Amino acid sequence: MAVDPATMTVLVLVYLAATLIIGYIGYKQTKNHEDYLVAGRDSHPFIIALSYGATFISTSAIIGFGGQAANLGMGLIWLTVLNIGVGILLAFVLFGKKTREIGHRLSAVTFPDLMCKLYKSPMLQYISCFIIVISMPLYTAAILIGGARFIEPTLGISYNWALIIFALITAVYVVFGGLIAVMYTDAFQGTIMLIGMTVLLAFTLMIVGGFEAGTTALTNMAGMVPKALADQGMTGWTAMPALGSPIWFTLVTTIVLGVGIGVLAQPQLVVRFMTAKDDKALNRAVLVGGPFILMMTGVAFTVGALSNVYFYNTTGKMAVEAAGGNVDSVIPLFINACMPDIFVVIFMLTLLAAAMSTLSALYHAMGTALVCDLWGRGRECALSMRAHQYGIVIMMVVSTILAFLMPISIIARATAMFMGLCACAFLPAFAVGVYAKNPSTKAALYSMVSGAVVWFLWTAFIHAAEAKPLGLCQAIFGKVTLLGAPWTAVDPLVIALPVSMIVMIILQLQYGKDQPAVTPA
Amino acid sequence: MILGIPDPQIVLGYVLAVGFALACVVYGLLNWNKGGNGNGS
């Protein structure tokens, strides 16, 4: 079923125009650096919730992990459990309120700035900033490539131009409108995503005859699990893989824990808490955020798994086989094959919205980190709006160049790598920083460094999914990984996060009492 | 088998996913007007 190209082009252009107009409204409301950096600390709860959710959910969460659900089955629903339980409830209630209150009290405007003021340590600001400026462009490049791949066929332009146009349009409203424009457009994009995923769920359930009929059919297909997957522990699409098997380790450690916990302590999300006027705004945001995430990842994973029923009934093949072995093609193929034209258009806009909302947040977080926390730290220019605009442009250019240069095998791992690194390096120090009366600078420093170093070593030398494309282990030791199965399937986060936590706890207990409490600015 | 799903771990995953989303709604409603002191602590 092909969508009329003219209709598609017109709707995409209308969407882009609407995004730029909303961005312009944000620009008009941006009067000073606090508006630019933390949206004036007065955001509406619905804007906070939709912005947080839309930033949280990128195209890869819908297409990539939806495709993984078609491949590995409904076990991915445990990632949704963590997305909501950890990413919303725990994040907002446990960390959000403290972050907002301390951010206000200490006048923190970025994540590294918050770390610096919590621990009274410029070194922590530099290290946080360094990790952001090094790792975030990779994640940004992955989002850029995903968006460009969508725009290329939709608007009928070359991939290179699609990538440049996508980067520029998003940068325009981020550069001029700052965080207010980013959050307003996020809310608009989040609304489109909500509509798209609701319609996707409804159509899928109609196609498979309802949830129970679909899952029953899927259960009856357990005997059709491809031999390669069955040998690695897969038992069916409505059952968890065999405990301790390679697929179990991949599903539980990389997908569920790696991504589920990785969402905590992501700088671009932490800043959203600091845009709330009071705890009331965050309480209300929780109400919207939980159901929003359920409708994003919960629907994507359910639809991904159930698409096997549709493909088997119509082609005699399982979903991934029907998609030519490409997991990322399952959801687009499913939608193009069985949805009405108008929904294909809505879903394409959903993907574009998901990519832009994440991209804009990353631009803002990288650019402000570069200027506020690195180049201008401790100087007047750290709070200059003009300087931040330059910072965002520089990081946009760096990310775009990376998107052109980096091998796709590394880019494909960028999302998981970024989330893993953030959690391992930042989470223990961030958690203790907002909760402890006397957080120890030494504990935070060693925790961040140990988390980042162990994460890097496990990523480059043990975890096959990254070690192989990185090629560092091969170059130094002449083999793909230093350890064999099952360690090659164990996500770096599962090793590095406990290390950084233990270091943080031990040193905090030892040195925390010696450090004076953080006082109001 | 519940809702066509034979593995209780998958069923539990769905129950918790929907349950946590509902918990978010309940939390938001119960605390709708709490914590409205403007900025600061």
Coordinates of C-alpha atoms in Angstrom, one line a residue:
Chain A
M1 CA 0.0 0.0 0.0
A2 CA 1.8 3.2 -1.2
V3 CA 1.1 6.6 0.3
D4 CA 0.5 9.4 -2.1
P5 CA 3.8 11.3 -2.1
A6 CA 2.1 14.7 -2.5
T7 CA -0.1 14.1 0.6
M8 CA 2.9 12.9 2.6
T9 CA 5.1 15.8 1.6
V10 CA 2.3 18.4 2.4
L11 CA 1.6 16.9 5.8
V12 CA 5.3 16.7 6.7
L13 CA 5.8 20.3 5.6
V14 CA 2.7 21.4 7.7
Y15 CA 4.2 19.5 10.6
L16 CA 7.5 21.2 10.2
A17 CA 5.9 24.6 9.9
A18 CA 3.8 24.0 13.0
T19 CA 7.0 23.0 14.9
L20 CA 8.8 26.2 13.8
I21 CA 5.8 28.4 14.8
I22 CA 5.6 26.8 18.2
G23 CA 9.4 27.2 18.5
Y24 CA 9.0 30.9 17.6
I25 CA 6.4 31.3 20.4
G26 CA 9.1 29.8 22.8
Y27 CA 11.6 32.2 21.4
K28 CA 9.3 35.2 22.1
Q29 CA 9.0 34.1 25.7
T30 CA 12.7 33.8 26.2
K31 CA 14.0 36.9 27.9
N32 CA 17.0 35.9 29.9
H33 CA 19.5 33.1 30.6
E34 CA 17.3 31.4 33.1
D35 CA 14.5 31.2 30.4
Y36 CA 17.0 29.9 27.9
L37 CA 18.6 27.3 30.2
V38 CA 15.8 26.1 32.5
A39 CA 12.7 27.4 30.8
G40 CA 12.3 30.2 33.5
R41 CA 11.7 27.5 36.2
D42 CA 8.0 27.8 35.6
S43 CA 6.9 25.1 33.2
H44 CA 3.4 23.8 33.1
P45 CA 3.1 20.2 34.4
F46 CA 1.7 18.8 31.2
I47 CA 4.5 20.4 29.2
I48 CA 7.1 18.9 31.7
A49 CA 5.5 15.4 31.4
L50 CA 5.2 15.4 27.6
S51 CA 8.6 17.0 27.1
Y52 CA 10.2 14.4 29.5
G53 CA 8.4 11.6 27.8
A54 CA 9.0 12.7 24.2
T55 CA 12.7 13.3 25.0
F56 CA 12.9 9.9 26.7
I57 CA 11.3 8.1 23.7
S58 CA 13.3 8.3 20.5
T59 CA 12.7 6.6 17.2
S60 CA 14.8 3.7 18.3
A61 CA 12.5 3.0 21.2
I62 CA 9.6 2.5 18.8
I63 CA 11.3 1.1 15.7
G64 CA 14.4 -0.6 17.1
F65 CA 12.9 -2.1 20.3
G66 CA 9.5 -2.7 18.6
G67 CA 11.5 -4.8 16.1
Q68 CA 13.3 -6.5 18.9
A69 CA 9.9 -7.5 20.4
A70 CA 9.1 -9.1 17.0
N71 CA 12.4 -11.0 17.2
L72 CA 12.6 -11.9 20.9
G73 CA 8.9 -11.7 22.0
M74 CA 6.9 -10.1 24.7
G75 CA 9.6 -10.3 27.4
L76 CA 10.4 -6.8 26.4
I77 CA 7.3 -5.7 28.3
W78 CA 9.7 -5.8 31.4
L79 CA 11.5 -2.8 29.8
T80 CA 8.1 -0.9 29.9
V81 CA 7.8 -1.9 33.6
L82 CA 11.2 -0.2 34.3
N83 CA 10.4 2.7 31.9
I84 CA 7.4 3.6 34.0
G85 CA 8.5 2.3 37.5
V86 CA 12.0 3.7 37.3
G87 CA 11.9 6.3 34.5
I88 CA 8.8 8.0 35.7
L89 CA 7.7 7.1 39.3
L90 CA 11.2 6.7 40.8
A91 CA 12.7 9.5 38.7
F92 CA 10.1 12.1 39.5
V93 CA 9.1 11.2 43.0
L94 CA 12.5 10.2 44.4
F95 CA 14.9 12.3 42.3
G96 CA 12.7 14.9 40.6
K97 CA 11.5 16.8 43.6
K98 CA 14.9 16.9 45.3
T99 CA 16.6 18.0 42.1
R100 CA 14.0 20.8 41.6
E101 CA 14.3 22.0 45.1
I102 CA 18.1 22.0 45.2
G103 CA 18.4 23.3 41.6
H104 CA 16.3 26.3 42.7
R105 CA 18.2 26.8 45.9
L106 CA 21.6 26.6 44.4
S107 CA 20.6 28.3 41.1
A108 CA 21.9 25.4 39.1
V109 CA 21.1 25.7 35.3
T110 CA 22.7 22.5 33.8
F111 CA 23.4 19.0 35.0
P112 CA 27.2 19.5 35.4
D113 CA 26.4 22.9 37.2
L114 CA 24.1 21.0 39.6
M115 CA 26.9 18.4 40.3
C116 CA 29.4 21.2 40.9
K117 CA 27.1 23.1 43.3
L118 CA 26.0 19.9 45.1
Y119 CA 29.6 18.9 45.8
K120 CA 31.2 22.4 45.6
S121 CA 33.6 21.0 43.1
P122 CA 34.5 22.5 39.7
M123 CA 36.3 19.2 39.0
L124 CA 33.0 17.3 39.0
Q125 CA 31.5 19.9 36.7
Y126 CA 34.4 19.4 34.3
I127 CA 34.1 15.6 34.4
S128 CA 30.3 15.6 33.9
C129 CA 30.7 18.1 31.1
F130 CA 33.5 16.0 29.5
I131 CA 31.4 12.8 29.5
I132 CA 28.4 14.7 28.0
V133 CA 30.5 16.4 25.3
I134 CA 32.2 13.2 24.4
S135 CA 29.3 10.7 24.5
M136 CA 26.2 12.7 23.6
P137 CA 27.3 13.6 20.0
L138 CA 27.3 9.8 19.3
Y139 CA 23.8 9.4 20.5
T140 CA 22.8 12.6 18.7
A141 CA 24.3 11.2 15.4
A142 CA 22.2 8.0 15.8
I143 CA 19.0 10.1 16.1
L144 CA 20.1 12.3 13.1
I145 CA 20.7 9.2 10.9
G146 CA 17.3 7.7 11.9
G147 CA 15.5 11.0 11.1
A148 CA 17.4 11.4 7.8
R149 CA 16.5 7.9 6.7
F150 CA 12.8 8.8 7.2
I151 CA 13.0 12.2 5.4
E152 CA 15.0 10.8 2.4
P153 CA 12.2 8.7 0.9
T154 CA 9.4 10.9 2.2
L155 CA 10.5 14.2 0.6
G156 CA 12.3 12.5 -2.2
I157 CA 15.7 14.1 -1.5
S158 CA 19.2 12.7 -1.1
Y159 CA 20.2 11.2 2.2
N160 CA 23.0 13.8 2.7
W161 CA 20.6 16.7 2.2
A162 CA 18.0 15.0 4.4
L163 CA 20.5 14.7 7.2
I164 CA 21.6 18.4 6.9
I165 CA 18.0 19.7 6.6
F166 CA 16.9 17.6 9.6
A167 CA 19.9 18.9 11.7
L168 CA 19.3 22.5 10.7
I169 CA 15.5 22.7 11.2
T170 CA 15.8 21.3 14.7
A171 CA 18.8 23.5 15.5
V172 CA 16.9 26.7 14.4
Y173 CA 14.3 26.5 17.2
V174 CA 16.8 25.2 19.8
V175 CA 19.4 27.9 19.1
F176 CA 16.9 30.8 19.1
G177 CA 14.2 29.6 21.6
G178 CA 16.3 27.7 24.1
L179 CA 14.6 25.3 26.5
I180 CA 11.2 27.0 26.4
A181 CA 11.1 26.4 22.6
V182 CA 12.4 22.9 23.1
M183 CA 9.8 22.0 25.7
Y184 CA 6.9 23.6 23.8
T185 CA 7.8 21.7 20.6
D186 CA 8.3 18.5 22.7
A187 CA 4.8 18.8 24.0
F188 CA 3.4 19.2 20.4
Q189 CA 5.5 16.3 19.2
G190 CA 4.6 14.2 22.2
T191 CA 0.9 14.7 21.4
I192 CA 1.4 13.5 17.8
M193 CA 3.3 10.5 19.2
L194 CA 0.4 9.7 21.6
I195 CA -2.1 9.8 18.7
G196 CA 0.0 7.7 16.4
M197 CA 0.7 5.0 19.0
T198 CA -3.0 4.8 20.1
V199 CA -4.1 4.3 16.5
L200 CA -1.3 1.7 16.0
L201 CA -2.5 -0.3 18.9
A202 CA -6.2 -0.1 17.9
F203 CA -5.5 -1.3 14.3
T204 CA -3.1 -4.1 15.4
L205 CA -5.7 -5.5 17.8
M206 CA -8.3 -5.3 15.1
I207 CA -6.0 -7.2 12.7
V208 CA -5.2 -10.0 15.1
G209 CA -8.7 -10.3 16.4
G210 CA -8.1 -8.7 19.9
F211 CA -5.4 -9.1 22.5
E212 CA -6.2 -12.6 23.7
A213 CA -6.8 -14.0 20.2
G214 CA -3.4 -12.5 19.1
T215 CA -1.5 -13.8 22.1
T216 CA -3.1 -17.2 21.8
A217 CA -2.1 -17.4 18.1
L218 CA 1.4 -16.2 19.1
T219 CA 1.7 -18.9 21.8
N220 CA 0.7 -21.6 19.3
M221 CA 3.6 -20.4 17.1
A222 CA 6.2 -21.3 19.7
G223 CA 7.3 -24.3 17.6
M224 CA 8.3 -21.9 14.8
V225 CA 11.1 -20.1 16.7
P226 CA 14.0 -20.1 14.3
K227 CA 16.7 -22.7 15.2
A228 CA 19.4 -20.0 15.7
L229 CA 17.3 -18.3 18.3
A230 CA 16.1 -21.6 19.9
D231 CA 19.7 -22.7 20.3
Q232 CA 20.4 -19.5 22.2
G233 CA 17.5 -20.0 24.6
M234 CA 14.4 -18.5 23.0
T235 CA 11.3 -20.6 23.9
G236 CA 8.5 -18.6 22.2
W237 CA 7.1 -15.1 21.7
T238 CA 4.9 -15.2 24.8
A239 CA 7.5 -16.7 27.1
M240 CA 10.7 -15.5 28.7
P241 CA 13.9 -17.0 27.2
A242 CA 15.5 -19.9 29.2
L243 CA 17.1 -18.6 32.4
G244 CA 20.8 -17.9 32.0
S245 CA 20.8 -18.4 28.2
P246 CA 22.6 -15.9 25.9
I247 CA 19.2 -14.4 24.8
W248 CA 18.1 -14.2 28.4
F249 CA 21.2 -12.2 29.3
T250 CA 20.7 -9.9 26.3
L251 CA 17.1 -9.4 27.1
V252 CA 17.5 -8.9 30.8
T253 CA 20.8 -7.1 31.2
T254 CA 21.1 -5.1 27.9
I255 CA 17.5 -4.3 27.0
V256 CA 15.6 -4.3 30.3
L257 CA 18.3 -3.3 32.9
G258 CA 20.6 -1.4 30.5
V259 CA 18.0 0.8 29.0
G260 CA 15.5 0.7 31.9
I261 CA 18.0 1.9 34.6
G262 CA 20.1 3.9 32.0
V263 CA 17.3 6.5 31.8
L264 CA 18.1 7.7 35.4
A265 CA 20.7 10.5 35.6
Q266 CA 20.6 11.4 31.9
P267 CA 21.6 15.1 31.9
Q268 CA 18.9 16.2 29.3
L269 CA 16.2 14.6 31.4
V270 CA 17.4 15.8 34.8
V271 CA 17.2 19.4 33.6
R272 CA 13.5 18.9 33.0
F273 CA 13.0 18.6 36.8
M274 CA 14.7 22.0 37.3
T275 CA 12.1 23.6 35.0
A276 CA 9.3 23.0 37.5
K277 CA 8.0 25.8 39.6
D278 CA 7.2 23.6 42.5
D279 CA 6.6 20.0 43.6
K280 CA 2.9 20.4 42.6
A281 CA 3.9 20.7 39.0
L282 CA 6.0 17.5 39.2
N283 CA 3.2 15.6 41.0
R284 CA 0.8 16.5 38.2
A285 CA 3.4 15.6 35.6
V286 CA 3.6 12.1 37.0
L287 CA -0.1 11.6 36.2
V288 CA 0.6 12.3 32.5
G289 CA 4.0 10.7 32.3
G290 CA 3.2 7.1 33.3
P291 CA 0.3 6.5 30.9
F292 CA 2.3 8.3 28.1
I293 CA 5.2 5.9 28.4
L294 CA 2.8 2.9 28.6
M295 CA 1.4 4.1 25.3
M296 CA 4.8 4.4 23.8
T297 CA 7.0 1.4 24.7
G298 CA 4.1 -0.8 25.9
V299 CA 2.3 -0.4 22.6
A300 CA 5.5 -0.7 20.5
F301 CA 6.6 -4.0 22.2
T302 CA 3.1 -5.5 22.1
V303 CA 2.6 -4.6 18.4
G304 CA 6.1 -5.8 17.5
A305 CA 5.4 -9.2 19.0
L306 CA 1.9 -9.5 17.6
S307 CA 3.1 -8.5 14.1
N308 CA 4.4 -12.1 13.9
V309 CA 0.8 -13.3 13.8
Y310 CA 0.0 -11.0 10.9
F311 CA 3.0 -11.9 8.9
Y312 CA 2.6 -15.6 9.4
N313 CA -1.1 -15.5 8.4
T314 CA -0.4 -13.4 5.3
T315 CA 3.1 -14.6 4.1
G316 CA 3.8 -17.8 6.0
K317 CA 6.9 -16.1 7.4
M318 CA 7.8 -14.8 10.9
A319 CA 8.1 -11.0 11.1
V320 CA 11.9 -10.7 11.0
E321 CA 12.1 -13.2 8.1
A322 CA 9.4 -11.2 6.2
A323 CA 11.5 -8.0 6.8
G324 CA 14.5 -9.6 5.2
G325 CA 16.2 -10.3 8.5
N326 CA 16.4 -6.6 9.4
V327 CA 14.9 -6.1 12.9
D328 CA 14.6 -2.4 12.3
S329 CA 12.4 -2.9 9.3
V330 CA 9.7 -4.9 11.0
I331 CA 7.5 -2.1 12.3
P332 CA 7.7 0.1 9.2
L333 CA 6.9 -3.0 7.0
F334 CA 4.0 -4.0 9.2
I335 CA 2.5 -0.5 9.1
N336 CA 3.0 -0.2 5.3
A337 CA 1.5 -3.6 4.7
C338 CA -1.7 -3.5 6.7
M339 CA -2.6 0.0 7.8
P340 CA -4.7 2.5 5.9
D341 CA -2.8 5.2 4.0
I342 CA -3.7 8.0 6.3
F343 CA -2.3 6.1 9.3
V344 CA 0.9 5.4 7.4
V345 CA 1.3 9.2 7.2
I346 CA 0.3 9.7 10.9
F347 CA 2.8 7.1 11.9
M348 CA 5.6 8.6 9.9
L349 CA 4.9 11.9 11.6
T350 CA 5.0 10.1 14.9
L351 CA 8.5 8.9 14.1
L352 CA 9.7 12.3 12.9
A353 CA 8.3 13.8 16.1
A354 CA 10.0 11.2 18.3
A355 CA 13.3 11.9 16.6
M356 CA 13.0 15.7 16.7
S357 CA 12.0 15.8 20.3
T358 CA 15.0 13.8 21.4
L359 CA 17.4 15.6 19.1
S360 CA 16.4 19.1 20.3
A361 CA 16.9 18.1 23.9
L362 CA 20.4 16.7 23.1
Y363 CA 21.4 19.8 21.2
H364 CA 20.4 22.0 24.1
A365 CA 22.1 19.8 26.7
M366 CA 25.4 19.5 24.7
G367 CA 25.6 23.2 23.8
T368 CA 24.9 24.5 27.2
A369 CA 27.3 22.0 28.8
L370 CA 30.0 23.2 26.4
V371 CA 29.5 26.9 27.2
C372 CA 28.2 27.0 30.8
D373 CA 30.3 24.1 32.2
L374 CA 33.5 24.1 30.1
W375 CA 34.4 27.1 28.1
G376 CA 32.7 29.8 30.3
R377 CA 32.8 28.1 33.7
G378 CA 33.2 30.6 36.5
R379 CA 33.0 33.5 34.1
E380 CA 30.3 36.0 33.2
C381 CA 29.9 34.5 29.7
A382 CA 28.8 31.2 31.2
L383 CA 25.3 32.7 31.4
S384 CA 25.3 34.6 28.1
M385 CA 22.5 33.6 25.8
R386 CA 24.6 34.4 22.7
A387 CA 27.4 32.2 23.9
H388 CA 25.0 29.3 24.4
Q389 CA 23.7 29.8 20.9
Y390 CA 27.2 29.4 19.6
G391 CA 27.7 26.4 21.8
I392 CA 24.6 24.6 20.4
V393 CA 25.6 25.4 16.8
I394 CA 29.1 24.0 17.5
M395 CA 27.8 20.8 19.0
M396 CA 25.2 20.5 16.2
V397 CA 28.0 20.7 13.6
V398 CA 30.1 18.1 15.5
S399 CA 27.2 15.7 15.7
T400 CA 26.3 16.1 12.0
I401 CA 29.9 15.4 11.0
L402 CA 29.9 12.4 13.2
A403 CA 26.7 11.2 11.6
F404 CA 28.5 11.3 8.2
L405 CA 31.7 9.7 9.4
M406 CA 31.0 7.1 12.0
P407 CA 30.5 3.5 10.9
I408 CA 26.9 2.5 11.2
S409 CA 27.8 -0.5 13.3
I410 CA 28.9 1.8 16.1
I411 CA 26.1 4.3 15.6
A412 CA 23.6 1.4 16.0
R413 CA 24.9 0.9 19.5
A414 CA 25.1 4.6 20.4
T415 CA 21.8 4.8 22.3
A416 CA 22.6 1.8 24.6
M417 CA 26.1 3.1 25.0
F418 CA 25.1 6.6 26.0
M419 CA 22.5 5.4 28.5
G420 CA 24.8 2.9 30.0
L421 CA 27.7 5.4 30.4
C422 CA 25.4 8.0 32.0
A423 CA 24.0 5.6 34.6
C424 CA 27.4 4.2 35.5
A425 CA 29.2 7.5 35.7
F426 CA 26.5 9.8 37.1
L427 CA 23.8 7.8 39.0
P428 CA 25.5 7.0 42.3
A429 CA 27.0 10.5 42.6
F430 CA 23.8 12.2 41.6
A431 CA 21.7 10.1 44.0
V432 CA 23.9 10.7 47.0
G433 CA 24.4 14.4 46.0
V434 CA 20.7 15.2 46.2
Y435 CA 20.0 13.1 49.3
A436 CA 23.1 13.1 51.6
K437 CA 23.5 15.9 54.1
N438 CA 27.2 16.0 53.6
P439 CA 28.0 14.5 50.2
S440 CA 31.7 13.7 49.8
T441 CA 33.4 15.2 46.8
K442 CA 36.1 12.5 46.9
A443 CA 33.4 9.8 46.8
A444 CA 31.7 11.4 43.9
L445 CA 34.9 11.9 42.0
Y446 CA 36.1 8.3 42.4
S447 CA 32.6 6.9 41.8
M448 CA 32.2 8.8 38.5
V449 CA 35.7 7.9 37.3
S450 CA 35.5 4.3 38.3
G451 CA 32.0 3.9 36.8
A452 CA 33.1 5.5 33.5
V453 CA 36.4 3.5 33.3
V454 CA 34.9 0.1 34.1
W455 CA 32.0 0.8 31.7
F456 CA 34.5 1.6 29.0
L457 CA 36.7 -1.4 29.6
W458 CA 33.7 -3.8 29.6
T459 CA 32.3 -2.2 26.5
A460 CA 35.6 -2.2 24.5
F461 CA 36.9 -5.6 25.6
I462 CA 34.1 -7.9 26.9
H463 CA 30.6 -7.0 25.6
A464 CA 30.6 -8.4 22.1
A465 CA 27.9 -6.1 20.8
E466 CA 30.2 -3.1 21.2
A467 CA 33.7 -4.7 21.3
K468 CA 33.2 -6.1 17.9
P469 CA 32.4 -2.9 16.0
L470 CA 34.8 -0.8 18.1
G471 CA 37.7 -3.2 17.2
L472 CA 39.9 -2.1 20.0
C473 CA 40.2 -5.5 21.6
Q474 CA 40.9 -7.1 18.2
A475 CA 43.6 -4.5 17.5
I476 CA 45.4 -4.9 20.9
F477 CA 44.8 -8.6 21.7
G478 CA 44.0 -10.1 18.4
K479 CA 40.6 -11.4 19.4
V480 CA 37.1 -9.9 19.4
T481 CA 36.6 -10.2 23.2
L482 CA 38.8 -11.1 26.2
L483 CA 36.2 -13.3 27.9
G484 CA 33.8 -15.9 26.4
A485 CA 30.1 -16.6 26.9
P486 CA 28.0 -15.8 28.9
W487 CA 30.1 -12.7 29.8
T488 CA 30.1 -11.4 26.2
A489 CA 26.3 -11.0 26.5
V490 CA 26.3 -9.3 29.9
D491 CA 25.7 -5.5 29.5
P492 CA 28.5 -3.2 30.8
L493 CA 26.0 -1.4 33.1
V494 CA 25.4 -4.6 35.1
I495 CA 29.1 -4.6 36.0
A496 CA 30.1 -0.9 36.0
L497 CA 27.1 0.5 37.9
P498 CA 27.6 -1.8 41.0
V499 CA 31.3 -0.8 41.0
S500 CA 30.6 2.9 41.0
M501 CA 27.8 2.4 43.6
I502 CA 30.2 0.5 45.9
V503 CA 32.9 3.1 45.5
M504 CA 30.4 5.8 46.2
I505 CA 29.0 4.2 49.3
I506 CA 32.3 3.2 50.9
L507 CA 34.0 6.6 50.3
Q508 CA 30.8 8.5 51.3
L509 CA 30.8 6.6 54.6
Q510 CA 34.4 7.3 55.1
Y511 CA 34.7 11.0 54.0
G512 CA 31.1 12.3 54.0
K513 CA 31.1 13.3 57.7
D514 CA 34.2 15.4 57.2
Q515 CA 32.6 17.5 54.5
P516 CA 30.5 20.6 55.4
A517 CA 26.8 20.5 54.3
V518 CA 25.8 22.2 51.1
T519 CA 24.5 25.7 51.9
P520 CA 22.1 27.9 50.0
A521 CA 23.7 30.0 47.3
Chain B
M1 CA -2.8 -19.5 30.6
I2 CA -4.0 -16.0 31.2
L3 CA -5.0 -13.8 28.3
G4 CA -3.5 -16.3 25.9
I5 CA -0.1 -16.0 27.6
P6 CA 1.3 -19.2 29.1
D7 CA 4.4 -17.7 31.0
P8 CA 3.5 -16.1 34.3
Q9 CA 6.6 -13.9 34.0
I10 CA 5.1 -12.2 30.9
V11 CA 1.7 -11.8 32.5
L12 CA 3.4 -10.3 35.5
G13 CA 5.2 -7.9 33.3
Y14 CA 2.0 -6.7 31.7
V15 CA 0.3 -6.4 35.1
L16 CA 3.1 -4.3 36.5
A17 CA 3.4 -2.1 33.4
V18 CA -0.3 -1.3 33.5
G19 CA -0.2 -1.2 37.3
F20 CA 2.6 1.3 37.4
A21 CA 0.9 3.5 34.8
L22 CA -2.2 3.5 37.0
A23 CA -0.1 4.2 40.1
C24 CA 1.2 7.3 38.3
V25 CA -2.4 8.4 37.7
V26 CA -3.4 7.8 41.3
Y27 CA -0.2 9.5 42.6
G28 CA -0.9 12.5 40.5
L29 CA -4.5 12.8 41.6
L30 CA -3.8 12.3 45.3
N31 CA -1.0 14.9 45.2
W32 CA -2.7 17.2 42.7
N33 CA -2.5 20.2 45.0
K34 CA 0.4 19.3 47.3
G35 CA 3.8 20.9 47.2
G36 CA 2.6 24.2 45.7
N37 CA 4.9 26.6 47.6
G38 CA 6.5 28.2 44.6
N39 CA 10.2 27.8 44.5
G40 CA 12.7 26.9 47.2
S41 CA 12.3 24.1 49.7

